[in-house]
Amino acid sequence: MSNMINRAQQALSGFMSGASVTSKNIQHADDTNFARETVKFTTGSGGQLIVNIQRMSDSFLSSRLNMATSRSAAGSSVYDVASKIDKLITGSTEIDGKYENIFQSSITKMSSSWDGLLVDDTPSTRKTIIADIDQVRVNINDMARSLHQQQDTINSQIKTSTSDANTLLKQTAELNNQISKTPPGNSLNDLLNRQESLVRDLSKQLDVNTRFGSDGTVRIELKSGMTLVDGDKYRDLKIGKSEFSNDYSVFVNGKIVSDNPELLGGTIGGQLEVRSGALAEAQRKIGLMAATITSAYNEANRKGFTADNQPGKDLLAPITAGALPSKDNLGDSNLLVTIDPKGYKELTADSYTLTKTPTGFELYNNSTKVVTSSAGLPIKVDGLDISLSTGVMMTGDSFLIDPMRTAAEKFEVVGIANDIAISSKSPVVHGDNGNVSSFINVRNNKIMFNGSSTLAEGLASVFVDIGINSATALSQKQASSSIYHSAEEEWGAYSGVNLGHERISLLGYEKNYQAASKIVQTSQKLWSSILEVIG
């Protein structure tokens, strides 16, 4: 009789545990990082009831979801910036009931305004031309500033994201210490759920590998193999400058880890990827437009003579640039990069790396991978003149040459109406407008992309490339989002809480508890009756 009562009391305790676990599951149903718990009943060798609470977690499904989380975050970061760039440069604005691209319209108007000089060379016509060129300047400068602001914003976001990641790394290491000291049970399961949440949040910032110890602690590594968390120890992500760039790079233990943004993954990887990809490309191509317009109109004006018999001079400030020295350079030299007045048709949006060798210099095109060797400076390549400005260059010294990335910011009108040189000969004869054709040829001739495109065609090509970047980013975002939702559903099917199932389980435990209670009550009454008879 006592054995029956003991068994029933064990059942009561077990059903109470089951109801408690089910209630806990229901309470955390909205927590996407909570792994539900189940109760398993087994019988010991002595016939006693054993209650085992199991946390429903699968390392493969968790790792897959973490990876999908990382890629989805990266895709969103890239698309967010690429779409803003697309809208800024190729977007249309309603003007007088028509939708048009302001930049494209100003280029068209500037190119066409020269035709007026063929009909009537008046101060008003000349002022209109300068005003039209200046409107292009305003648009190019505005876009350059907006793109530069976006660059600053991304750098700020990278700083914030790495700080957030460091907080999560520290918390994970501290949690590892708690987990290693906690025996199996409800408390450990709660800690493991917290661990799952921290790793998931970290995956939004970085693509990481996780390795779990037998005690439940987690080891976290970057995809490159660099360890970030090991036991209760962790490594901070550090922000600093890379070899050439003034932009933020990410370091771990003194080693740069941001050279391959796609491998770094997460929001941080996405921010790095779009900064060096779609954003830098847009800056360089708008800079290429600015440099081509500057050189072409200056060349056209230098072919003619002004009304006061002076040779034509530059209407726009010649665009020059320096080069970023490697932080490892031994010498103190600086470079000067100018545009060859006769070679502007060869300009590209590429960047270059110049290195001093024991026998001369090597210029590496970072896009085409083509190497140009020279015994000395200056070097002429792709419409650029690269020369030594100051100082001494030592063997092994390197420079990043990226003039088009900042060219749009330097686009400036310096000429006035009287500086326009439309006469073809000196002394100037009234009615001589023979040099107007030089300006009209800027519009009609193929002066961009190594003589393959007119100015209008070149701009259209730039628009297409920027649009493709945005469309590609959208496609990748949608694909990564789809993979994320699939991984989330698989994780949820195994580890997530189904309220319907949990409520059924709770009712079952309640009925079983009531049944066991009746057994205990009946057994106790029966036992009391027996004692009364015996007594």
Short mmCIF file of C-alpha atoms in Angstrom, two decimals:
data_model
loop_
_atom_site.label_atom_id
_atom_site.label_comp_id
_atom_site.label_asym_id
_atom_site.label_seq_id
_atom_site.Cartn_x
_atom_site.Cartn_y
_atom_site.Cartn_z
CA MET A 1 0.00 0.00 0.00
CA SER A 2 2.82 2.44 0.90
CA ASN A 3 4.53 1.53 -2.39
CA MET A 4 1.37 2.48 -4.32
CA ILE A 5 1.18 5.80 -2.53
CA ASN A 6 4.88 6.48 -3.21
CA ARG A 7 4.43 5.69 -6.91
CA ALA A 8 1.43 7.98 -7.13
CA GLN A 9 3.27 10.77 -5.33
CA GLN A 10 6.21 10.39 -7.73
CA ALA A 11 3.75 10.66 -10.62
CA LEU A 12 2.27 13.80 -9.09
CA SER A 13 5.73 15.33 -8.84
CA GLY A 14 6.54 14.29 -12.41
CA PHE A 15 3.32 15.73 -13.82
CA MET A 16 3.95 18.95 -11.93
CA SER A 17 7.42 19.15 -13.53
CA GLY A 18 5.88 18.52 -16.95
CA ALA A 19 3.29 21.23 -16.41
CA SER A 20 6.00 23.63 -15.23
CA VAL A 21 8.15 22.96 -18.32
CA THR A 22 5.13 23.38 -20.61
CA SER A 23 4.20 26.65 -18.89
CA LYS A 24 7.77 27.84 -19.38
CA ASN A 25 7.59 26.98 -23.09
CA ILE A 26 4.33 28.91 -23.44
CA GLN A 27 5.78 31.87 -21.60
CA HIS A 28 8.73 32.07 -24.07
CA ALA A 29 6.75 31.30 -27.22
CA ASP A 30 7.58 34.70 -28.73
CA ASP A 31 11.32 34.42 -28.01
CA THR A 32 12.90 33.37 -31.32
CA ASN A 33 16.10 32.26 -29.54
CA PHE A 34 14.37 30.09 -26.94
CA ALA A 35 14.73 26.34 -27.46
CA ARG A 36 11.70 24.54 -26.08
CA GLU A 37 12.06 21.91 -23.38
CA THR A 38 10.47 18.48 -23.18
CA VAL A 39 9.98 16.06 -20.32
CA LYS A 40 10.83 12.39 -20.60
CA PHE A 41 9.70 9.85 -17.95
CA THR A 42 11.72 6.71 -17.37
CA THR A 43 11.73 4.05 -14.63
CA GLY A 44 14.80 3.39 -12.55
CA SER A 45 16.14 -0.04 -11.58
CA GLY A 46 14.27 0.21 -8.28
CA GLY A 47 11.02 1.07 -10.02
CA GLN A 48 11.26 4.75 -9.13
CA LEU A 49 10.06 7.39 -11.62
CA ILE A 50 12.85 9.45 -13.23
CA VAL A 51 11.99 12.82 -14.74
CA ASN A 52 14.43 14.10 -17.41
CA ILE A 53 14.08 17.66 -18.78
CA GLN A 54 15.62 17.94 -22.25
CA ARG A 55 16.41 21.15 -24.16
CA MET A 56 15.49 20.70 -27.82
CA SER A 57 18.53 22.16 -29.56
CA ASP A 58 20.37 20.94 -32.66
CA SER A 59 23.84 22.38 -33.32
CA PHE A 60 23.56 21.88 -37.10
CA LEU A 61 20.26 23.75 -37.35
CA SER A 62 21.54 26.51 -35.06
CA SER A 63 24.75 26.93 -37.09
CA ARG A 64 22.78 27.02 -40.33
CA LEU A 65 20.45 29.68 -38.94
CA ASN A 66 23.38 31.72 -37.63
CA MET A 67 25.06 31.63 -41.04
CA ALA A 68 21.81 32.60 -42.76
CA THR A 69 21.35 35.44 -40.25
CA SER A 70 24.82 36.72 -41.08
CA ARG A 71 24.31 36.63 -44.84
CA SER A 72 20.89 38.25 -44.60
CA ALA A 73 22.34 41.08 -42.51
CA ALA A 74 25.19 41.55 -45.01
CA GLY A 75 22.77 41.58 -47.94
CA SER A 76 20.57 44.19 -46.28
CA SER A 77 23.57 46.42 -45.53
CA VAL A 78 24.80 46.30 -49.12
CA TYR A 79 21.38 46.92 -50.66
CA ASP A 80 20.59 49.77 -48.29
CA VAL A 81 23.58 51.77 -49.57
CA ALA A 82 23.50 50.59 -53.21
CA SER A 83 19.84 51.60 -53.56
CA LYS A 84 20.55 55.05 -52.07
CA ILE A 85 23.39 55.55 -54.56
CA ASP A 86 21.14 54.45 -57.41
CA LYS A 87 18.41 56.88 -56.38
CA LEU A 88 20.89 59.73 -55.86
CA ILE A 89 22.57 59.43 -59.26
CA THR A 90 20.03 57.87 -61.63
CA GLY A 91 16.77 58.94 -59.96
CA SER A 92 14.26 61.24 -61.62
CA THR A 93 12.67 64.44 -60.32
CA GLU A 94 9.42 66.02 -61.46
CA ILE A 95 10.07 69.34 -63.19
CA ASP A 96 7.22 71.22 -64.91
CA GLY A 97 5.12 68.07 -65.02
CA LYS A 98 7.94 65.94 -66.47
CA TYR A 99 10.19 63.43 -64.74
CA GLU A 100 13.84 63.85 -65.61
CA ASN A 101 17.28 63.18 -64.20
CA ILE A 102 18.71 66.53 -63.14
CA PHE A 103 22.32 65.49 -63.76
CA GLN A 104 21.61 64.11 -67.21
CA SER A 105 19.52 67.14 -68.12
CA SER A 106 22.27 69.55 -67.07
CA ILE A 107 24.85 67.65 -69.17
CA THR A 108 22.52 67.78 -72.18
CA LYS A 109 21.84 71.49 -71.70
CA MET A 110 25.55 72.31 -71.28
CA SER A 111 26.46 70.31 -74.38
CA SER A 112 23.78 72.01 -76.50
CA SER A 113 24.29 75.58 -75.32
CA TRP A 114 27.38 76.00 -77.49
CA ASP A 115 25.17 75.91 -80.60
CA GLY A 116 23.97 79.40 -79.66
CA LEU A 117 27.39 80.85 -80.47
CA LEU A 118 27.01 79.72 -84.07
CA VAL A 119 23.96 81.97 -84.37
CA ASP A 120 24.72 84.93 -82.13
CA ASP A 121 27.89 85.66 -80.13
CA THR A 122 26.56 87.95 -77.43
CA PRO A 123 27.49 88.52 -73.77
CA SER A 124 24.14 86.96 -72.83
CA THR A 125 24.86 83.77 -74.81
CA ARG A 126 28.33 83.45 -73.26
CA LYS A 127 26.95 83.97 -69.73
CA THR A 128 24.34 81.30 -70.40
CA ILE A 129 27.09 78.85 -71.38
CA ILE A 130 29.10 79.56 -68.21
CA ALA A 131 25.89 79.25 -66.15
CA ASP A 132 25.10 75.89 -67.78
CA ILE A 133 28.61 74.60 -67.07
CA ASP A 134 28.28 75.83 -63.49
CA GLN A 135 24.98 73.98 -63.09
CA VAL A 136 26.78 70.77 -64.06
CA ARG A 137 29.39 71.72 -61.47
CA VAL A 138 26.71 72.16 -58.82
CA ASN A 139 25.19 68.76 -59.61
CA ILE A 140 28.53 66.96 -59.66
CA ASN A 141 29.71 68.63 -56.44
CA ASP A 142 26.39 67.83 -54.72
CA MET A 143 26.62 64.18 -55.71
CA ALA A 144 30.25 64.03 -54.61
CA ARG A 145 29.35 65.51 -51.21
CA SER A 146 26.43 63.10 -50.79
CA LEU A 147 28.60 60.13 -51.66
CA HIS A 148 31.31 61.34 -49.29
CA GLN A 149 28.72 61.74 -46.54
CA GLN A 150 27.58 58.19 -47.21
CA GLN A 151 31.21 57.09 -46.89
CA ASP A 152 31.47 58.86 -43.53
CA THR A 153 28.18 57.29 -42.43
CA ILE A 154 29.42 53.81 -43.30
CA ASN A 155 32.63 54.38 -41.35
CA SER A 156 30.55 55.50 -38.36
CA GLN A 157 28.32 52.42 -38.73
CA ILE A 158 31.36 50.13 -38.87
CA LYS A 159 32.61 51.69 -35.64
CA THR A 160 29.22 51.17 -33.97
CA SER A 161 28.83 47.61 -35.28
CA THR A 162 32.27 46.54 -34.06
CA SER A 163 31.53 48.05 -30.66
CA ASP A 164 28.26 46.07 -30.51
CA ALA A 165 30.10 42.90 -31.55
CA ASN A 166 32.71 43.43 -28.83
CA THR A 167 29.96 43.71 -26.21
CA LEU A 168 28.48 40.40 -27.40
CA LEU A 169 31.90 38.71 -27.41
CA LYS A 170 32.53 39.82 -23.84
CA GLN A 171 29.09 38.66 -22.70
CA THR A 172 29.56 35.28 -24.40
CA ALA A 173 32.90 34.73 -22.66
CA GLU A 174 31.37 35.65 -19.29
CA LEU A 175 28.47 33.31 -19.97
CA ASN A 176 30.89 30.49 -20.84
CA ASN A 177 32.33 30.87 -17.36
CA GLN A 178 28.87 30.52 -15.79
CA ILE A 179 27.91 27.56 -17.99
CA SER A 180 31.10 25.65 -17.10
CA LYS A 181 30.18 25.89 -13.40
CA THR A 182 26.46 25.06 -13.68
CA PRO A 183 25.18 21.45 -13.39
CA PRO A 184 22.52 20.11 -15.80
CA GLY A 185 19.00 21.30 -15.13
CA ASN A 186 16.73 24.26 -15.55
CA SER A 187 19.41 26.81 -14.68
CA LEU A 188 21.81 25.41 -17.30
CA ASN A 189 19.10 25.36 -19.93
CA ASP A 190 18.36 29.02 -19.24
CA LEU A 191 22.04 29.85 -19.66
CA LEU A 192 22.21 27.88 -22.92
CA ASN A 193 19.21 29.80 -24.24
CA ARG A 194 21.00 33.02 -23.38
CA GLN A 195 24.05 31.70 -25.19
CA GLU A 196 21.96 30.92 -28.27
CA SER A 197 20.63 34.47 -28.22
CA LEU A 198 24.09 36.04 -27.92
CA VAL A 199 25.52 33.98 -30.78
CA ARG A 200 22.51 34.80 -32.94
CA ASP A 201 22.94 38.53 -32.24
CA LEU A 202 26.66 38.24 -32.95
CA SER A 203 25.86 36.54 -36.26
CA LYS A 204 24.03 39.69 -37.34
CA GLN A 205 27.36 41.50 -37.07
CA LEU A 206 29.78 38.75 -38.23
CA ASP A 207 29.76 35.38 -39.94
CA VAL A 208 31.22 33.07 -37.29
CA ASN A 209 31.90 29.39 -36.71
CA THR A 210 30.80 27.88 -33.39
CA ARG A 211 32.30 24.86 -31.67
CA PHE A 212 30.61 23.54 -28.52
CA GLY A 213 32.44 21.84 -25.67
CA SER A 214 31.07 18.90 -23.71
CA ASP A 215 30.29 21.27 -20.85
CA GLY A 216 28.12 23.48 -23.10
CA THR A 217 30.63 26.32 -23.54
CA VAL A 218 31.08 27.73 -27.04
CA ARG A 219 34.23 28.56 -28.97
CA ILE A 220 33.69 31.30 -31.58
CA GLU A 221 35.89 31.80 -34.64
CA LEU A 222 35.80 33.96 -37.74
CA LYS A 223 35.50 32.12 -41.05
CA SER A 224 39.22 32.83 -41.52
CA GLY A 225 39.90 30.69 -38.44
CA MET A 226 40.79 33.57 -36.11
CA THR A 227 39.50 32.79 -32.59
CA LEU A 228 37.30 35.44 -30.95
CA VAL A 229 35.99 33.55 -27.89
CA ASP A 230 37.65 30.61 -26.15
CA GLY A 231 36.28 29.70 -22.75
CA ASP A 232 36.09 32.82 -20.62
CA LYS A 233 38.64 34.66 -22.82
CA TYR A 234 37.76 36.86 -25.80
CA ARG A 235 39.44 39.14 -28.34
CA ASP A 236 38.17 42.60 -29.17
CA LEU A 237 37.68 43.83 -32.71
CA LYS A 238 39.82 46.93 -33.19
CA ILE A 239 39.20 49.83 -35.59
CA GLY A 240 42.15 51.33 -37.43
CA LYS A 241 43.53 52.39 -40.80
CA SER A 242 44.58 49.83 -43.40
CA GLU A 243 47.81 50.07 -45.39
CA PHE A 244 46.68 52.97 -47.59
CA SER A 245 43.12 54.00 -46.82
CA ASN A 246 41.90 56.55 -44.32
CA ASP A 247 38.68 54.53 -44.07
CA TYR A 248 38.18 52.26 -41.09
CA SER A 249 39.49 48.72 -41.26
CA VAL A 250 38.93 45.95 -38.71
CA PHE A 251 41.76 44.23 -36.84
CA VAL A 252 41.92 41.32 -34.42
CA ASN A 253 45.06 40.79 -32.36
CA GLY A 254 46.90 43.29 -34.58
CA LYS A 255 46.00 41.47 -37.81
CA ILE A 256 43.64 42.99 -40.37
CA VAL A 257 40.53 40.86 -40.93
CA SER A 258 38.54 43.16 -43.20
CA ASP A 259 40.46 42.65 -46.46
CA ASN A 260 37.81 40.12 -47.54
CA PRO A 261 34.44 41.61 -46.48
CA GLU A 262 32.42 38.71 -47.90
CA LEU A 263 34.36 36.31 -45.68
CA LEU A 264 33.87 38.56 -42.66
CA GLY A 265 30.11 38.59 -43.29
CA GLY A 266 27.30 40.10 -41.26
CA THR A 267 26.49 43.79 -41.03
CA ILE A 268 30.18 44.66 -40.64
CA GLY A 269 31.17 42.68 -43.74
CA GLY A 270 28.28 44.17 -45.71
CA GLN A 271 29.25 47.71 -44.72
CA LEU A 272 32.87 47.08 -45.74
CA GLU A 273 31.80 45.41 -48.98
CA VAL A 274 29.53 48.22 -50.19
CA ARG A 275 32.04 50.90 -49.16
CA SER A 276 34.80 49.42 -51.32
CA GLY A 277 32.34 48.23 -53.99
CA ALA A 278 29.24 50.11 -55.11
CA LEU A 279 30.10 53.33 -53.26
CA ALA A 280 33.71 53.56 -54.44
CA GLU A 281 32.65 52.69 -57.99
CA ALA A 282 30.05 55.46 -58.02
CA GLN A 283 32.57 57.98 -56.70
CA ARG A 284 35.14 57.01 -59.33
CA LYS A 285 32.70 57.07 -62.24
CA ILE A 286 31.23 60.44 -61.33
CA GLY A 287 34.83 61.59 -60.90
CA LEU A 288 35.63 60.22 -64.36
CA MET A 289 32.77 62.29 -65.80
CA ALA A 290 34.11 65.40 -64.04
CA ALA A 291 37.69 64.80 -65.20
CA THR A 292 36.63 64.14 -68.80
CA ILE A 293 34.42 67.24 -69.01
CA THR A 294 37.18 69.37 -67.45
CA SER A 295 39.91 68.17 -69.80
CA ALA A 296 37.75 68.19 -72.94
CA TYR A 297 36.44 71.74 -72.53
CA ASN A 298 39.84 73.06 -71.46
CA GLU A 299 41.43 71.50 -74.54
CA ALA A 300 38.72 72.98 -76.77
CA ASN A 301 39.17 76.47 -75.27
CA ARG A 302 42.97 76.32 -75.61
CA LYS A 303 42.58 75.79 -79.36
CA GLY A 304 41.01 79.23 -79.85
CA PHE A 305 41.47 82.90 -79.08
CA THR A 306 39.44 85.31 -77.01
CA ALA A 307 38.04 88.63 -78.24
CA ASP A 308 41.13 90.46 -76.91
CA ASN A 309 43.46 88.25 -79.01
CA GLN A 310 44.59 86.11 -76.05
CA PRO A 311 45.06 82.36 -76.39
CA GLY A 312 42.26 80.46 -74.68
CA LYS A 313 42.95 79.31 -71.13
CA ASP A 314 41.31 76.76 -68.84
CA LEU A 315 37.60 77.26 -68.20
CA LEU A 316 37.64 74.62 -65.45
CA ALA A 317 40.29 74.02 -62.80
CA PRO A 318 42.59 71.17 -63.89
CA ILE A 319 42.00 68.16 -61.66
CA THR A 320 45.09 66.91 -59.84
CA ALA A 321 45.51 64.40 -57.06
CA GLY A 322 48.05 63.03 -54.67
CA ALA A 323 48.57 59.42 -53.73
CA LEU A 324 48.12 57.68 -50.39
CA PRO A 325 51.42 56.33 -49.08
CA SER A 326 51.65 52.95 -47.39
CA LYS A 327 51.99 53.22 -43.65
CA ASP A 328 55.03 50.92 -44.01
CA ASN A 329 56.95 53.27 -46.34
CA LEU A 330 60.53 54.02 -45.35
CA GLY A 331 60.87 57.09 -47.55
CA ASP A 332 59.24 60.49 -47.15
CA SER A 333 58.15 60.99 -50.75
CA ASN A 334 54.85 62.26 -52.11
CA LEU A 335 53.43 61.79 -55.60
CA LEU A 336 51.59 64.17 -57.91
CA VAL A 337 48.97 62.79 -60.29
CA THR A 338 47.80 64.97 -63.17
CA ILE A 339 45.68 64.35 -66.26
CA ASP A 340 47.49 64.41 -69.57
CA PRO A 341 45.84 67.26 -71.53
CA LYS A 342 46.02 65.17 -74.70
CA GLY A 343 45.28 61.80 -73.09
CA TYR A 344 42.00 62.34 -71.25
CA LYS A 345 40.15 60.01 -73.65
CA GLU A 346 42.15 57.14 -72.12
CA LEU A 347 41.01 57.88 -68.56
CA THR A 348 39.43 55.02 -66.61
CA ALA A 349 37.75 54.68 -63.23
CA ASP A 350 40.49 52.30 -62.08
CA SER A 351 42.84 52.69 -59.14
CA TYR A 352 46.51 51.74 -59.12
CA THR A 353 49.29 50.72 -56.76
CA LEU A 354 52.78 52.07 -57.46
CA THR A 355 55.75 50.26 -55.89
CA LYS A 356 59.45 51.19 -55.95
CA THR A 357 61.55 48.20 -57.00
CA PRO A 358 65.35 47.79 -56.93
CA THR A 359 65.43 48.49 -60.68
CA GLY A 360 62.68 51.06 -61.09
CA PHE A 361 58.91 51.15 -60.58
CA GLU A 362 55.92 48.86 -61.04
CA LEU A 363 52.40 50.22 -61.49
CA TYR A 364 49.66 47.68 -60.77
CA ASN A 365 46.11 48.26 -62.02
CA ASN A 366 43.90 47.08 -59.16
CA SER A 367 40.99 46.28 -61.52
CA THR A 368 42.61 44.76 -64.62
CA LYS A 369 45.64 43.31 -62.76
CA VAL A 370 47.90 44.69 -65.51
CA VAL A 371 51.43 45.65 -64.41
CA THR A 372 53.30 48.52 -66.07
CA SER A 373 57.07 48.67 -65.45
CA SER A 374 59.23 51.78 -65.72
CA ALA A 375 62.83 52.62 -65.01
CA GLY A 376 61.84 55.97 -63.52
CA LEU A 377 59.25 58.66 -62.96
CA PRO A 378 57.13 60.19 -64.37
CA ILE A 379 54.98 57.33 -65.63
CA LYS A 380 52.23 57.90 -68.20
CA VAL A 381 49.33 55.45 -68.04
CA ASP A 382 45.64 55.60 -68.99
CA GLY A 383 45.69 59.38 -69.46
CA LEU A 384 47.49 60.01 -66.16
CA ASP A 385 50.91 61.53 -65.50
CA ILE A 386 52.40 60.18 -62.26
CA SER A 387 55.44 62.03 -60.98
CA LEU A 388 57.46 62.50 -57.81
CA SER A 389 56.32 65.60 -55.95
CA THR A 390 58.58 65.79 -52.90
CA GLY A 391 60.91 63.67 -50.84
CA VAL A 392 62.82 60.46 -51.47
CA MET A 393 61.27 57.09 -52.35
CA MET A 394 62.92 53.95 -50.97
CA THR A 395 62.85 50.44 -52.41
CA GLY A 396 59.65 48.72 -51.32
CA ASP A 397 57.71 51.95 -50.81
CA SER A 398 54.16 51.80 -52.20
CA PHE A 399 51.37 54.28 -52.99
CA LEU A 400 47.67 53.93 -53.74
CA ILE A 401 46.76 56.08 -56.74
CA ASP A 402 43.00 56.65 -56.93
CA PRO A 403 42.46 60.08 -58.55
CA MET A 404 38.93 59.54 -59.86
CA ARG A 405 37.52 58.81 -56.41
CA THR A 406 37.99 62.45 -55.37
CA ALA A 407 37.87 64.13 -58.80
CA ALA A 408 34.17 65.11 -58.59
CA GLU A 409 34.81 67.05 -55.38
CA LYS A 410 37.44 69.13 -57.25
CA PHE A 411 35.27 69.99 -60.25
CA GLU A 412 35.36 73.80 -60.38
CA VAL A 413 34.53 76.48 -62.95
CA VAL A 414 37.28 79.15 -63.10
CA GLY A 415 36.51 80.86 -66.43
CA ILE A 416 34.12 83.72 -67.10
CA ALA A 417 32.14 84.67 -70.19
CA ASN A 418 34.98 86.71 -71.74
CA ASP A 419 37.38 83.74 -71.36
CA ILE A 420 35.50 81.68 -73.94
CA ALA A 421 37.79 81.44 -76.97
CA ILE A 422 35.63 80.92 -80.06
CA SER A 423 37.88 82.54 -82.66
CA SER A 424 40.13 80.21 -84.61
CA LYS A 425 42.86 82.73 -85.49
CA SER A 426 44.73 85.72 -84.09
CA PRO A 427 44.42 88.56 -84.68
CA VAL A 428 40.74 88.03 -84.12
CA VAL A 429 38.43 89.00 -86.94
CA HIS A 430 34.87 90.02 -86.18
CA GLY A 431 32.53 87.14 -86.91
CA ASP A 432 35.25 84.48 -86.61
CA ASN A 433 33.60 81.70 -84.56
CA GLY A 434 35.58 78.87 -86.09
CA ASN A 435 36.57 77.37 -82.76
CA VAL A 436 32.95 76.80 -81.71
CA SER A 437 33.21 73.47 -83.51
CA SER A 438 35.80 72.36 -80.93
CA PHE A 439 33.22 72.75 -78.17
CA ILE A 440 30.48 71.08 -80.22
CA ASN A 441 32.87 68.17 -80.85
CA VAL A 442 33.04 67.61 -77.09
CA ARG A 443 29.39 66.65 -77.38
CA ASN A 444 29.59 64.70 -80.65
CA ASN A 445 32.96 62.93 -80.50
CA LYS A 446 33.67 59.70 -78.64
CA ILE A 447 35.79 60.99 -75.80
CA MET A 448 35.06 58.50 -73.00
CA PHE A 449 36.20 54.97 -72.21
CA ASN A 450 39.17 55.01 -74.55
CA GLY A 451 37.23 56.65 -77.36
CA SER A 452 34.32 54.24 -77.32
CA SER A 453 31.57 56.57 -76.07
CA THR A 454 30.34 60.12 -76.37
CA LEU A 455 29.76 62.12 -73.21
CA ALA A 456 26.04 61.26 -73.26
CA GLU A 457 26.74 57.59 -73.98
CA GLY A 458 29.33 57.51 -71.22
CA LEU A 459 26.87 58.93 -68.73
CA ALA A 460 24.26 56.38 -69.80
CA SER A 461 26.83 53.63 -69.27
CA VAL A 462 27.57 54.96 -65.78
CA PHE A 463 23.84 54.97 -65.01
CA VAL A 464 23.51 51.37 -66.22
CA ASP A 465 26.44 50.18 -64.09
CA ILE A 466 25.07 51.88 -60.97
CA GLY A 467 21.61 50.47 -61.67
CA ILE A 468 23.06 46.98 -62.12
CA ASN A 469 24.84 47.28 -58.76
CA SER A 470 21.55 48.17 -57.09
CA ALA A 471 19.60 45.41 -58.86
CA THR A 472 22.28 42.85 -58.02
CA ALA A 473 22.26 43.93 -54.37
CA LEU A 474 18.47 43.60 -54.28
CA SER A 475 18.61 40.12 -55.80
CA GLN A 476 21.25 39.01 -53.29
CA LYS A 477 19.27 40.52 -50.43
CA GLN A 478 16.12 38.67 -51.50
CA ALA A 479 18.02 35.38 -51.92
CA SER A 480 19.72 35.66 -48.53
CA SER A 481 16.42 36.64 -46.91
CA SER A 482 14.71 33.58 -48.42
CA ILE A 483 17.49 31.31 -47.13
CA TYR A 484 17.21 32.94 -43.71
CA HIS A 485 13.45 32.36 -43.47
CA SER A 486 13.93 28.73 -44.56
CA ALA A 487 16.60 28.17 -41.90
CA GLU A 488 14.42 29.93 -39.33
CA GLU A 489 11.48 27.64 -40.13
CA GLU A 490 13.66 24.52 -39.86
CA TRP A 491 15.06 25.68 -36.52
CA GLY A 492 11.57 26.58 -35.32
CA ALA A 493 10.15 23.20 -36.33
CA TYR A 494 12.68 21.47 -34.11
CA SER A 495 13.41 23.97 -31.34
CA GLY A 496 10.57 26.46 -31.48
CA VAL A 497 7.43 26.49 -29.36
CA ASN A 498 4.12 25.41 -30.89
CA LEU A 499 1.44 26.93 -28.67
CA GLY A 500 -1.19 24.46 -29.82
CA HIS A 501 0.93 21.45 -28.90
CA GLU A 502 1.99 22.98 -25.61
CA ARG A 503 -1.62 23.69 -24.57
CA ILE A 504 -2.60 20.09 -25.35
CA SER A 505 0.37 18.89 -23.28
CA LEU A 506 -0.65 21.16 -20.42
CA LEU A 507 -4.18 19.73 -20.44
CA GLY A 508 -2.73 16.22 -20.49
CA TYR A 509 -0.52 16.89 -17.50
CA GLU A 510 -3.48 18.44 -15.68
CA LYS A 511 -5.68 15.36 -16.26
CA ASN A 512 -2.87 12.98 -15.31
CA TYR A 513 -2.17 15.01 -12.22
CA GLN A 514 -5.83 14.83 -11.21
CA ALA A 515 -5.86 11.07 -11.81
CA ALA A 516 -2.71 10.59 -9.73
CA SER A 517 -4.20 12.77 -7.00
CA LYS A 518 -7.27 10.55 -6.84
CA ILE A 519 -5.04 7.49 -6.55
CA VAL A 520 -3.20 9.10 -3.65
CA GLN A 521 -6.45 10.16 -2.00
CA THR A 522 -8.04 6.73 -2.47
CA SER A 523 -4.91 4.96 -1.23
CA GLN A 524 -4.72 7.19 1.81
CA LYS A 525 -8.42 6.57 2.63
CA LEU A 526 -7.94 2.83 2.15
CA TRP A 527 -4.87 2.86 4.35
CA SER A 528 -6.75 4.80 7.05
CA SER A 529 -9.61 2.29 6.90
CA ILE A 530 -7.19 -0.61 7.31
CA LEU A 531 -5.57 1.07 10.29
CA GLU A 532 -8.98 1.60 11.89
CA VAL A 533 -9.86 -2.07 11.45
CA ILE A 534 -6.49 -3.17 12.84
CA GLY A 535 -6.66 -0.65 15.67
#
